[in-house]
mmCIF file with all atom_site columns, C-alpha atoms in Angstrom:
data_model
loop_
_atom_site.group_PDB
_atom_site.id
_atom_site.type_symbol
_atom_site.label_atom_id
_atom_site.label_alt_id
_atom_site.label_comp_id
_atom_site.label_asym_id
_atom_site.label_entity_id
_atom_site.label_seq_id
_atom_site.pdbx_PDB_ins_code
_atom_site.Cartn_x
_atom_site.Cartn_y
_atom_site.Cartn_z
_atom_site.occupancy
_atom_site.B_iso_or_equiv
_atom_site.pdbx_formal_charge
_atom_site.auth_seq_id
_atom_site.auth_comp_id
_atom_site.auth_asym_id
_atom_site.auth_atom_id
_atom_site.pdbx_PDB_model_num
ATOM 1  C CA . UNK S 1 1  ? -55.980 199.880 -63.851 1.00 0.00 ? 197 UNK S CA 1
ATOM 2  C CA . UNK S 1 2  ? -55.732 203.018 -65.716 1.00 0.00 ? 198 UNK S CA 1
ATOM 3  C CA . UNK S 1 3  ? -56.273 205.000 -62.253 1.00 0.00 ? 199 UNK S CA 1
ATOM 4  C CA . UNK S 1 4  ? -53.679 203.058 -60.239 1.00 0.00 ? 200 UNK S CA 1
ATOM 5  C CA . UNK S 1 5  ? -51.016 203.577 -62.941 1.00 0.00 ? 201 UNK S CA 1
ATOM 6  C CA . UNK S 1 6  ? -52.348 207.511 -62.913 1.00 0.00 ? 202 UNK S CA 1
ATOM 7  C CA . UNK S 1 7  ? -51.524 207.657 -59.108 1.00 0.00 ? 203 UNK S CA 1
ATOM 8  C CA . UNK S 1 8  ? -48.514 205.874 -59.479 1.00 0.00 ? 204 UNK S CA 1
ATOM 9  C CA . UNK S 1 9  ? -47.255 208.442 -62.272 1.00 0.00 ? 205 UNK S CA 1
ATOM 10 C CA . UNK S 1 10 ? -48.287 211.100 -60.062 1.00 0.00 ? 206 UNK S CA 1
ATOM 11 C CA . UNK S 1 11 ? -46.429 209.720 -56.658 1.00 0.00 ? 207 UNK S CA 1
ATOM 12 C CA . UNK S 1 12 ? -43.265 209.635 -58.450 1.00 0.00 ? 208 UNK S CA 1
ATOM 13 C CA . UNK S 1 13 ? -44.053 212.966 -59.870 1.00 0.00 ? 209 UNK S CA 1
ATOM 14 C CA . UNK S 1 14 ? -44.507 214.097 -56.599 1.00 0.00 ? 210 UNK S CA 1
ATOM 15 C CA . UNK S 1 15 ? -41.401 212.712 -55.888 1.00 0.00 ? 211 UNK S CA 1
ATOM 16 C CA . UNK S 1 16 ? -39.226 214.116 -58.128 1.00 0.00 ? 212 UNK S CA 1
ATOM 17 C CA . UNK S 1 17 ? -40.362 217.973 -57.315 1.00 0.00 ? 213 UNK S CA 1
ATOM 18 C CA . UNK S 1 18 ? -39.011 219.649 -54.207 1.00 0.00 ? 214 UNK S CA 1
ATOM 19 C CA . UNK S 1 19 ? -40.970 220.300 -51.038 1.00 0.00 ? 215 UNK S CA 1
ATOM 20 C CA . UNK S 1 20 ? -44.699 220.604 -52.881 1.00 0.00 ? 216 UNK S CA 1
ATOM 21 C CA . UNK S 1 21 ? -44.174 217.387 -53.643 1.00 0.00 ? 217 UNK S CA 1
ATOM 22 C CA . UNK S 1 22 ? -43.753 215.616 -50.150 1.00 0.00 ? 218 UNK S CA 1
ATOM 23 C CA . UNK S 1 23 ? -46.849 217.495 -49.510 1.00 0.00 ? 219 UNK S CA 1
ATOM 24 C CA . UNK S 1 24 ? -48.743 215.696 -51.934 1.00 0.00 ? 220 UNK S CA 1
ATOM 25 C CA . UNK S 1 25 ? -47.019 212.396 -51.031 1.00 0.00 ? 221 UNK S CA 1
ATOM 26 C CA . UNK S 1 26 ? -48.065 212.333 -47.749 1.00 0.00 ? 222 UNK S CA 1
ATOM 27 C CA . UNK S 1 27 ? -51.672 213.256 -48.676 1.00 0.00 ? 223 UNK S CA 1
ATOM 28 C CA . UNK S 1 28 ? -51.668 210.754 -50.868 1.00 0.00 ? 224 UNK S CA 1
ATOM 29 C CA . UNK S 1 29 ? -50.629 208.166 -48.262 1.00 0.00 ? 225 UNK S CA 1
ATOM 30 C CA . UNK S 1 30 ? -52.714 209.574 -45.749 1.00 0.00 ? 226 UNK S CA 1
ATOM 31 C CA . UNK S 1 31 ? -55.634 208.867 -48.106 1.00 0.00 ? 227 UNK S CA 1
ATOM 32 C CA . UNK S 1 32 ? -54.419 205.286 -49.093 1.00 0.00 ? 228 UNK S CA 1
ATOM 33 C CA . UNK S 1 33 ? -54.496 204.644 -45.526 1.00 0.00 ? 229 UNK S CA 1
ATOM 34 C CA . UNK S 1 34 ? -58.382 206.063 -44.558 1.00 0.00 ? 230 UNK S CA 1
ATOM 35 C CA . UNK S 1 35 ? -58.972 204.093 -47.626 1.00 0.00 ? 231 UNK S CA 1
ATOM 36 C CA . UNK S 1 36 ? -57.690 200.721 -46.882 1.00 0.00 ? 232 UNK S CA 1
ATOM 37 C CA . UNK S 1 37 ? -59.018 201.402 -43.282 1.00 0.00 ? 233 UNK S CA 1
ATOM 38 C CA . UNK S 1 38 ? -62.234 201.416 -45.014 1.00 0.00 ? 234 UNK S CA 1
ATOM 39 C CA . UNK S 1 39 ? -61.945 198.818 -46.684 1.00 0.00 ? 235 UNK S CA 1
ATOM 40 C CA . UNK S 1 40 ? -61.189 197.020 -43.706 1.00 0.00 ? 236 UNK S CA 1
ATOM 41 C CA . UNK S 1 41 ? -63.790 197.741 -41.538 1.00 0.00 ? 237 UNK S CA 1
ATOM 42 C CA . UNK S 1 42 ? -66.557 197.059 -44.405 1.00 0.00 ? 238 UNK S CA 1
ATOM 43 C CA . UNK S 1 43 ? -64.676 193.410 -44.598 1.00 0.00 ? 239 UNK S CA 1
ATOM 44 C CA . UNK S 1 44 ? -64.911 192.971 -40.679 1.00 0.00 ? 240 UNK S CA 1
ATOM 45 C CA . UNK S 1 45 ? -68.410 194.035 -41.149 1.00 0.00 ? 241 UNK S CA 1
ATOM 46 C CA . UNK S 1 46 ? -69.378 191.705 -43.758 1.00 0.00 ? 242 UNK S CA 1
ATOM 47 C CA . UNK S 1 47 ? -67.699 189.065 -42.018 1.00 0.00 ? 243 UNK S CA 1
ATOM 48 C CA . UNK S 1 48 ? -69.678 189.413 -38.707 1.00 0.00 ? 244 UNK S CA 1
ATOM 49 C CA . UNK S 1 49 ? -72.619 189.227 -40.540 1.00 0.00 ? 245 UNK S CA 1
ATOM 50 C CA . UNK S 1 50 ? -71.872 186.322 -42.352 1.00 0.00 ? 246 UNK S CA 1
ATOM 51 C CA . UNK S 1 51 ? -70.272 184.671 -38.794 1.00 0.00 ? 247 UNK S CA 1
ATOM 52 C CA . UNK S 1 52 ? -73.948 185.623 -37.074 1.00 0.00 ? 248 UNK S CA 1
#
């Protein structure tokens, strides 16, 4: 969980510095989001597999 605490440290890093760090908020989101899209097509994916 080391990472996860990393990113959190570094949101609220983010946070607390002006306009730079919306920027890296919202590309941080943005990326959270691909990634839990990801995630859940490869579930979906696994799943029809397993249904079939």
């Amino acid at each position: 969980m080391s990472l996860y605490d990393w990113l959190i440290t570094y949101i609220f890093n983010g946070i607390d510095t002006t306009a730079y760090g919306d920027y890296v908020v919202i590309t941080l989101v943005i990326i959270a989001v691909l990634f839990v899209g990801l995630i859940i097509k490869a579930i979906t994916g696994l799943l029809n597999i397993f249904i079939r």
